[in-house]
Amino acid sequence: MLGILYFAAAGAAARLTRLEGGVACLWIANALLIAVLIMMRPRRWTLPVAACCVGSFIATSLFGLGLAGAVPFMLFNIGEALISAALLQRFGRRDAFESVAHLGVFVLTVGLAGPAVMALPAGLGAYLLTGTAFWPNAINYFLGHALGALTFTPLFTMILVGDAQRWVNAANRRQLLEGLVLLAAVAAVSCAVFAQHRLPLLFLPILPITLATFRLGRLGAAASLMILATVAGVLTAQGMGPIQLINSGPIAHVQFLQFYLAATVLTMLPVAADLGRRDRLYRKLQDSEARFRLITEHATDIVMTTLPDGTIGYVSPSIAQLGGYVPHKLVGQQAILLIAPRDRDHVRAEFLRALEAPETTVSFEYRAVTADGAERWFESNVRAMVSGDGSIDGVISVIRDIDRRKTMEVELARAAATDALTGLANRRAFAKAFDRCLSHGGARGCLALFDIDHFKRINDRYGHDAGDRVIQAFAEIALRHVREEDLVARLGGEEFGVILPGVAPAQRQEICERLRRALGAAAIEVGAGRTVSMTVSAGVAAFSAAHDRDAVMRAADVALYEAKGAGRDRLVLAA
């Protein structure tokens, strides 16, 4: 079948486009062979090349330069196709319309390299066989074969790989009708222009070809250019068309037609390639957008895009559940307004840091305001969005509700600093608070250590539950007799510490003594109508900013043991 088709195309070109006995001015047969060869591995080229050799030999013998020229021109024609196909397989892509760069490789290999190599031998062969001029034959061979390959190879390739069939199968009835109408318009306008020779209307076919390219894509461009080249070549060879207005001979007419077709082809093919690239990018963008929507609309986290000026560009529907907002109403608003006022400076600084370091992801925590005015903790992972030209389009944030975690952290921190039985600060919190108190410039006050007297007897006589109740009662009474800025802590067992900042030396004994007496005067219910009383011993030490915590604690501890050694139920001031 390939050999028959090659023979038909070669015979038609030799029969219709040979002028003054020279070579054909439009050669499309090689386009068919190139399209077939680039689909195969080189080791499988033997059979199709042999079939086309036979077709070329017969066509040249019957319609071209006769039997004498059949063998050399068979070598020229098939050699050109082999060179073009080999170079295209090596340096290009099968789909010339994939990008403008691939189209450029296609033009260089198929439209320049192959025809250029064989143009001079063909011109010499035609000169020796027919006596016609060498250079016109060489030029006509080059232009005719280059135009034929550039114009027809893309369409033949699309047919062979099934692109044309897939387009037909995927198109609906309206699209098929539109395609037929556009290609019919290209054929009608081309026939109308080249069937007359009174008006220079060569520009008219560009309009339907352009429409076909935009509406049908690369298939429309390839088919339209093939129609134009066929109609223009055949009618011009028959002495028709507006090119006849040029006051010159047939060879000049054909050469002008070749330049006209070359200009048209090299104008429309890049347009088709760029449209194809844009169409692929658009489809990828649609797919990416669909995936993005699918992910964001079903995500539990909030996804938000923000422009460099802080304006919200997109926010996922999950903000309705987590924040109570209507998503589309937030678009165009300033994102910073959703942040709690006390955290806005922090969030703004992190946002700017993400813009300045687009290659990194910035993570930070903050409080945001929900639609009902409540504050909740959120965590954002923010990264800058960089466009293809390197400019920053904004940031994309993945926002997670961490309010429960933060509440738990606060509770754990409180538990770590709190005595479980009394709710007072524990020894660790007491030490930190005392260090903070001492670190303040001009700090002064006193530290009192209290110890419940004979606490073991209470446990032994009334039980450990009664002992726990006595400890709790100590905490309750102590808190009632201290100021808001004072700190009461359980240091362990039945030992307590009280920090009284800002108390003058003259007052420290009075305050601590009043607290000691209040504790001794309390009657504590321990269950079943039973009550117990307790006495406490205390050691008090003054402190100022110049003191060390451990030194003050030791001084108060020494005073406490002096009170216990002196008979308990008393208070001793440290020296």
Short mmCIF file of N, CA, C and O in Angstrom, two decimals, residues 361-456:
data_model
loop_
_atom_site.label_atom_id
_atom_site.label_comp_id
_atom_site.label_asym_id
_atom_site.label_seq_id
_atom_site.Cartn_x
_atom_site.Cartn_y
_atom_site.Cartn_z
N THR A 361 9.59 26.64 54.07
CA THR A 361 8.25 26.65 54.65
C THR A 361 8.35 27.20 56.07
O THR A 361 9.16 26.74 56.86
N VAL A 362 7.53 28.19 56.35
CA VAL A 362 7.54 28.86 57.65
C VAL A 362 6.35 28.36 58.47
O VAL A 362 5.21 28.38 58.00
N SER A 363 6.63 27.90 59.69
CA SER A 363 5.58 27.40 60.58
C SER A 363 5.50 28.29 61.81
O SER A 363 6.53 28.67 62.38
N PHE A 364 4.29 28.61 62.24
CA PHE A 364 4.12 29.43 63.44
C PHE A 364 2.71 29.23 64.00
O PHE A 364 1.81 28.76 63.31
N GLU A 365 2.56 29.57 65.28
CA GLU A 365 1.29 29.43 65.98
C GLU A 365 0.78 30.81 66.39
O GLU A 365 1.57 31.73 66.63
N TYR A 366 -0.53 30.93 66.48
CA TYR A 366 -1.14 32.23 66.79
C TYR A 366 -2.60 32.01 67.17
O TYR A 366 -3.16 30.93 66.99
N ARG A 367 -3.19 33.07 67.69
CA ARG A 367 -4.62 33.04 67.99
C ARG A 367 -5.38 33.80 66.92
O ARG A 367 -4.99 34.90 66.54
N ALA A 368 -6.45 33.19 66.43
CA ALA A 368 -7.30 33.82 65.42
C ALA A 368 -8.70 34.00 65.99
O ALA A 368 -9.10 33.32 66.94
N VAL A 369 -9.43 34.92 65.39
CA VAL A 369 -10.78 35.25 65.85
C VAL A 369 -11.78 34.54 64.94
O VAL A 369 -11.74 34.67 63.72
N THR A 370 -12.68 33.76 65.52
CA THR A 370 -13.72 33.07 64.75
C THR A 370 -14.87 34.04 64.46
O THR A 370 -14.88 35.18 64.96
N ALA A 371 -15.82 33.58 63.67
CA ALA A 371 -16.92 34.45 63.26
C ALA A 371 -17.75 34.93 64.44
O ALA A 371 -18.35 36.01 64.40
N ASP A 372 -17.82 34.14 65.52
CA ASP A 372 -18.60 34.55 66.69
C ASP A 372 -17.78 35.35 67.70
O ASP A 372 -18.25 35.62 68.81
N GLY A 373 -16.56 35.75 67.33
CA GLY A 373 -15.74 36.59 68.19
C GLY A 373 -14.84 35.84 69.15
O GLY A 373 -14.04 36.47 69.85
N ALA A 374 -14.93 34.52 69.20
CA ALA A 374 -14.08 33.75 70.11
C ALA A 374 -12.67 33.62 69.52
O ALA A 374 -12.47 33.73 68.31
N GLU A 375 -11.71 33.41 70.40
CA GLU A 375 -10.33 33.21 69.98
C GLU A 375 -9.98 31.74 70.06
O GLU A 375 -10.30 31.06 71.04
N ARG A 376 -9.31 31.25 69.01
CA ARG A 376 -8.85 29.86 68.99
C ARG A 376 -7.40 29.84 68.51
O ARG A 376 -6.97 30.73 67.77
N TRP A 377 -6.68 28.83 68.94
CA TRP A 377 -5.29 28.67 68.52
C TRP A 377 -5.23 27.94 67.19
O TRP A 377 -5.92 26.94 66.98
N PHE A 378 -4.37 28.44 66.28
CA PHE A 378 -4.15 27.80 64.99
C PHE A 378 -2.65 27.73 64.72
O PHE A 378 -1.86 28.51 65.28
N GLU A 379 -2.29 26.80 63.85
CA GLU A 379 -0.91 26.67 63.38
C GLU A 379 -0.92 26.76 61.86
O GLU A 379 -1.72 26.10 61.20
N SER A 380 -0.03 27.59 61.30
CA SER A 380 0.06 27.77 59.85
C SER A 380 1.41 27.28 59.35
O SER A 380 2.45 27.57 59.96
N ASN A 381 1.37 26.55 58.23
CA ASN A 381 2.57 26.23 57.46
C ASN A 381 2.48 27.03 56.17
O ASN A 381 1.59 26.78 55.35
N VAL A 382 3.36 27.98 56.01
CA VAL A 382 3.25 28.99 54.94
C VAL A 382 4.45 28.87 54.01
O VAL A 382 5.59 28.75 54.45
N ARG A 383 4.16 28.93 52.71
CA ARG A 383 5.23 28.92 51.71
C ARG A 383 4.85 29.88 50.59
O ARG A 383 3.70 29.97 50.20
N ALA A 384 5.86 30.58 50.08
CA ALA A 384 5.62 31.54 49.00
C ALA A 384 5.28 30.82 47.71
O ALA A 384 5.76 29.72 47.44
N MET A 385 4.40 31.43 46.91
CA MET A 385 4.05 30.93 45.58
C MET A 385 4.90 31.67 44.55
O MET A 385 4.79 32.90 44.43
N VAL A 386 5.74 30.94 43.83
CA VAL A 386 6.66 31.53 42.86
C VAL A 386 6.17 31.21 41.46
O VAL A 386 5.91 30.06 41.12
N SER A 387 6.01 32.24 40.62
CA SER A 387 5.55 32.05 39.25
C SER A 387 6.70 31.60 38.36
O SER A 387 7.86 31.52 38.80
N GLY A 388 6.39 31.32 37.11
CA GLY A 388 7.40 30.82 36.19
C GLY A 388 8.54 31.79 35.95
O GLY A 388 9.66 31.38 35.67
N ASP A 389 8.28 33.10 36.04
CA ASP A 389 9.34 34.08 35.80
C ASP A 389 10.10 34.44 37.08
O ASP A 389 10.93 35.35 37.09
N GLY A 390 9.82 33.71 38.18
CA GLY A 390 10.54 33.94 39.41
C GLY A 390 9.93 34.97 40.35
O GLY A 390 10.44 35.17 41.45
N SER A 391 8.86 35.63 39.94
CA SER A 391 8.22 36.62 40.81
C SER A 391 7.35 35.92 41.85
O SER A 391 6.88 34.80 41.66
N ILE A 392 7.13 36.61 42.97
CA ILE A 392 6.34 36.07 44.08
C ILE A 392 4.89 36.49 43.89
O ILE A 392 4.56 37.68 43.86
N ASP A 393 4.01 35.50 43.78
CA ASP A 393 2.59 35.78 43.59
C ASP A 393 1.83 35.87 44.91
O ASP A 393 0.65 36.23 44.93
N GLY A 394 2.46 35.52 46.01
CA GLY A 394 1.79 35.50 47.30
C GLY A 394 2.26 34.30 48.10
O GLY A 394 3.34 33.77 47.87
N VAL A 395 1.43 33.87 49.04
CA VAL A 395 1.76 32.70 49.84
C VAL A 395 0.56 31.76 49.88
O VAL A 395 -0.58 32.19 49.72
N ILE A 396 0.84 30.50 50.09
CA ILE A 396 -0.21 29.51 50.33
C ILE A 396 -0.01 28.98 51.74
O ILE A 396 1.11 28.67 52.15
N SER A 397 -1.09 28.92 52.49
CA SER A 397 -1.03 28.53 53.89
C SER A 397 -1.92 27.31 54.12
O SER A 397 -3.05 27.26 53.63
N VAL A 398 -1.39 26.35 54.84
CA VAL A 398 -2.18 25.22 55.34
C VAL A 398 -2.34 25.45 56.84
O VAL A 398 -1.36 25.47 57.59
N ILE A 399 -3.59 25.66 57.26
CA ILE A 399 -3.89 26.13 58.61
C ILE A 399 -4.61 25.03 59.37
O ILE A 399 -5.62 24.50 58.90
N ARG A 400 -4.09 24.71 60.54
CA ARG A 400 -4.65 23.63 61.36
C ARG A 400 -5.11 24.17 62.71
O ARG A 400 -4.43 24.97 63.35
N ASP A 401 -6.28 23.72 63.13
CA ASP A 401 -6.81 24.09 64.44
C ASP A 401 -6.06 23.31 65.52
O ASP A 401 -6.10 22.08 65.55
N ILE A 402 -5.36 24.04 66.40
CA ILE A 402 -4.60 23.38 67.49
C ILE A 402 -5.11 23.84 68.85
O ILE A 402 -4.40 23.75 69.85
N ASP A 403 -6.34 24.34 68.88
CA ASP A 403 -6.86 24.89 70.13
C ASP A 403 -6.91 23.81 71.22
O ASP A 403 -6.55 24.07 72.38
N ARG A 404 -7.35 22.61 70.88
CA ARG A 404 -7.41 21.54 71.88
C ARG A 404 -6.01 21.19 72.39
O ARG A 404 -5.81 20.98 73.59
N ARG A 405 -5.04 21.17 71.46
CA ARG A 405 -3.67 20.86 71.87
C ARG A 405 -3.11 21.93 72.80
O ARG A 405 -2.47 21.63 73.80
N LYS A 406 -3.36 23.20 72.44
CA LYS A 406 -2.85 24.28 73.26
C LYS A 406 -3.50 24.27 74.64
O LYS A 406 -2.84 24.53 75.65
N THR A 407 -4.82 23.97 74.68
CA THR A 407 -5.50 23.88 75.97
C THR A 407 -4.89 22.77 76.81
O THR A 407 -4.66 22.93 78.03
N MET A 408 -4.58 21.66 76.17
CA MET A 408 -3.96 20.54 76.89
C MET A 408 -2.56 20.92 77.37
O MET A 408 -2.15 20.56 78.48
N GLU A 409 -1.83 21.66 76.53
CA GLU A 409 -0.49 22.09 76.94
C GLU A 409 -0.57 22.99 78.16
O GLU A 409 0.25 22.87 79.08
N VAL A 410 -1.54 23.90 78.17
CA VAL A 410 -1.71 24.78 79.33
C VAL A 410 -2.05 23.97 80.57
O VAL A 410 -1.52 24.20 81.67
N GLU A 411 -2.95 23.00 80.37
CA GLU A 411 -3.34 22.17 81.51
C GLU A 411 -2.16 21.34 82.02
O GLU A 411 -1.96 21.20 83.23
N LEU A 412 -1.37 20.81 81.08
CA LEU A 412 -0.21 20.04 81.50
C LEU A 412 0.82 20.92 82.20
O LEU A 412 1.44 20.50 83.19
N ALA A 413 1.02 22.13 81.65
CA ALA A 413 1.96 23.05 82.29
C ALA A 413 1.49 23.42 83.69
O ALA A 413 2.29 23.50 84.65
N ARG A 414 0.16 23.64 83.83
CA ARG A 414 -0.38 23.96 85.16
C ARG A 414 -0.21 22.77 86.09
O ARG A 414 0.13 22.93 87.27
N ALA A 415 -0.50 21.56 85.54
CA ALA A 415 -0.35 20.36 86.38
C ALA A 415 1.10 20.15 86.81
O ALA A 415 1.37 19.72 87.93
N ALA A 416 2.04 20.47 85.92
CA ALA A 416 3.45 20.30 86.26
C ALA A 416 3.91 21.29 87.32
O ALA A 416 4.93 21.07 87.98
N ALA A 417 3.17 22.40 87.46
CA ALA A 417 3.57 23.43 88.43
C ALA A 417 2.66 23.47 89.64
O ALA A 417 2.78 24.37 90.47
N THR A 418 1.71 22.52 89.75
CA THR A 418 0.69 22.58 90.80
C THR A 418 0.72 21.32 91.65
O THR A 418 0.89 20.21 91.14
N ASP A 419 0.52 21.49 92.92
CA ASP A 419 0.38 20.35 93.83
C ASP A 419 -1.02 19.77 93.67
O ASP A 419 -2.03 20.51 93.77
N ALA A 420 -1.09 18.49 93.42
CA ALA A 420 -2.38 17.87 93.10
C ALA A 420 -3.34 17.88 94.27
O ALA A 420 -4.56 18.00 94.10
N LEU A 421 -2.85 17.79 95.52
CA LEU A 421 -3.74 17.69 96.68
C LEU A 421 -4.34 19.04 97.05
O LEU A 421 -5.53 19.14 97.38
N THR A 422 -3.54 20.10 96.99
CA THR A 422 -3.99 21.41 97.49
C THR A 422 -4.31 22.41 96.40
O THR A 422 -4.99 23.41 96.66
N GLY A 423 -3.80 22.18 95.19
CA GLY A 423 -3.96 23.18 94.14
C GLY A 423 -2.97 24.31 94.26
O GLY A 423 -3.00 25.26 93.44
N LEU A 424 -2.08 24.26 95.27
CA LEU A 424 -1.05 25.30 95.41
C LEU A 424 0.09 25.04 94.42
O LEU A 424 0.19 23.97 93.82
N ALA A 425 0.94 26.03 94.26
CA ALA A 425 2.16 25.84 93.47
C ALA A 425 3.02 24.77 94.14
O ALA A 425 3.04 24.66 95.38
N ASN A 426 3.71 23.97 93.30
CA ASN A 426 4.60 22.96 93.88
C ASN A 426 6.01 23.54 94.04
O ASN A 426 6.25 24.73 93.78
N ARG A 427 6.96 22.68 94.45
CA ARG A 427 8.32 23.16 94.73
C ARG A 427 8.96 23.77 93.48
O ARG A 427 9.65 24.80 93.57
N ARG A 428 8.74 23.14 92.31
CA ARG A 428 9.36 23.67 91.07
C ARG A 428 8.82 25.05 90.75
O ARG A 428 9.59 25.97 90.44
N ALA A 429 7.51 25.21 90.80
CA ALA A 429 6.93 26.52 90.50
C ALA A 429 7.35 27.54 91.54
O ALA A 429 7.56 28.72 91.23
N PHE A 430 7.45 27.10 92.80
CA PHE A 430 7.88 28.00 93.87
C PHE A 430 9.29 28.53 93.59
O PHE A 430 9.57 29.73 93.74
N ALA A 431 10.20 27.63 93.17
CA ALA A 431 11.57 28.05 92.90
C ALA A 431 11.63 29.04 91.74
O ALA A 431 12.36 30.05 91.81
N LYS A 432 10.86 28.77 90.68
CA LYS A 432 10.87 29.70 89.53
C LYS A 432 10.31 31.06 89.92
O LYS A 432 10.84 32.11 89.53
N ALA A 433 9.21 31.03 90.69
CA ALA A 433 8.61 32.30 91.10
C ALA A 433 9.56 33.09 92.00
O ALA A 433 9.66 34.32 91.89
N PHE A 434 10.25 32.39 92.89
CA PHE A 434 11.20 33.08 93.78
C PHE A 434 12.36 33.68 92.98
O PHE A 434 12.79 34.81 93.23
N ASP A 435 12.84 32.94 91.97
CA ASP A 435 13.92 33.47 91.11
C ASP A 435 13.46 34.72 90.37
O ASP A 435 14.22 35.69 90.25
N ARG A 436 12.24 34.70 89.86
CA ARG A 436 11.72 35.89 89.17
C ARG A 436 11.61 37.06 90.13
O ARG A 436 11.91 38.21 89.76
N CYS A 437 11.19 36.78 91.35
CA CYS A 437 11.06 37.85 92.34
C CYS A 437 12.42 38.47 92.67
O CYS A 437 12.56 39.69 92.76
N LEU A 438 13.43 37.62 92.83
CA LEU A 438 14.77 38.12 93.15
C LEU A 438 15.41 38.87 91.98
O LEU A 438 16.26 39.73 92.18
N SER A 439 15.02 38.53 90.75
CA SER A 439 15.65 39.15 89.57
C SER A 439 15.14 40.55 89.31
O SER A 439 15.75 41.30 88.55
N HIS A 440 14.02 40.95 89.92
CA HIS A 440 13.50 42.29 89.70
C HIS A 440 14.35 43.29 90.46
O HIS A 440 14.67 43.09 91.65
N GLY A 441 14.71 44.36 89.78
CA GLY A 441 15.51 45.38 90.44
C GLY A 441 14.77 45.99 91.63
O GLY A 441 13.58 46.28 91.56
N GLY A 442 15.47 46.15 92.73
CA GLY A 442 14.85 46.73 93.93
C GLY A 442 13.95 45.77 94.67
O GLY A 442 13.17 46.20 95.54
N ALA A 443 14.03 44.43 94.34
CA ALA A 443 13.16 43.46 95.01
C ALA A 443 13.52 43.35 96.48
O ALA A 443 14.69 43.39 96.88
N ARG A 444 12.48 43.19 97.33
CA ARG A 444 12.66 42.95 98.75
C ARG A 444 11.40 42.30 99.28
O ARG A 444 10.35 42.32 98.64
N GLY A 445 11.49 41.72 100.44
CA GLY A 445 10.35 41.04 101.03
C GLY A 445 10.84 39.98 102.00
O GLY A 445 11.96 40.06 102.52
N CYS A 446 9.98 38.99 102.22
CA CYS A 446 10.40 37.94 103.13
C CYS A 446 9.89 36.59 102.66
O CYS A 446 8.89 36.50 101.93
N LEU A 447 10.59 35.54 103.04
CA LEU A 447 10.22 34.17 102.74
C LEU A 447 9.94 33.46 104.05
O LEU A 447 10.77 33.50 104.98
N ALA A 448 8.76 32.83 104.15
CA ALA A 448 8.39 32.10 105.37
C ALA A 448 8.21 30.63 105.04
O ALA A 448 7.53 30.29 104.07
N LEU A 449 8.83 29.78 105.84
CA LEU A 449 8.65 28.34 105.72
C LEU A 449 7.82 27.87 106.91
O LEU A 449 8.18 28.12 108.08
N PHE A 450 6.68 27.18 106.63
CA PHE A 450 5.79 26.68 107.67
C PHE A 450 5.82 25.15 107.65
O PHE A 450 5.85 24.52 106.59
N ASP A 451 5.78 24.58 108.86
CA ASP A 451 5.75 23.12 108.97
C ASP A 451 4.70 22.75 110.03
O ASP A 451 4.69 23.32 111.13
N ILE A 452 3.80 21.83 109.68
CA ILE A 452 2.75 21.42 110.61
C ILE A 452 3.38 20.58 111.72
O ILE A 452 4.08 19.60 111.45
N ASP A 453 3.10 20.95 112.96
CA ASP A 453 3.68 20.25 114.11
C ASP A 453 3.00 18.89 114.30
O ASP A 453 1.77 18.76 114.19
N HIS A 454 3.82 17.90 114.63
CA HIS A 454 3.34 16.56 114.97
C HIS A 454 2.36 16.01 113.91
O HIS A 454 1.35 15.38 114.24
N PHE A 455 2.67 16.25 112.68
CA PHE A 455 1.77 15.79 111.59
C PHE A 455 1.67 14.27 111.56
O PHE A 455 0.62 13.70 111.26
N LYS A 456 2.74 13.57 111.90
CA LYS A 456 2.71 12.11 111.89
C LYS A 456 1.68 11.58 112.89
O LYS A 456 1.02 10.56 112.63
#
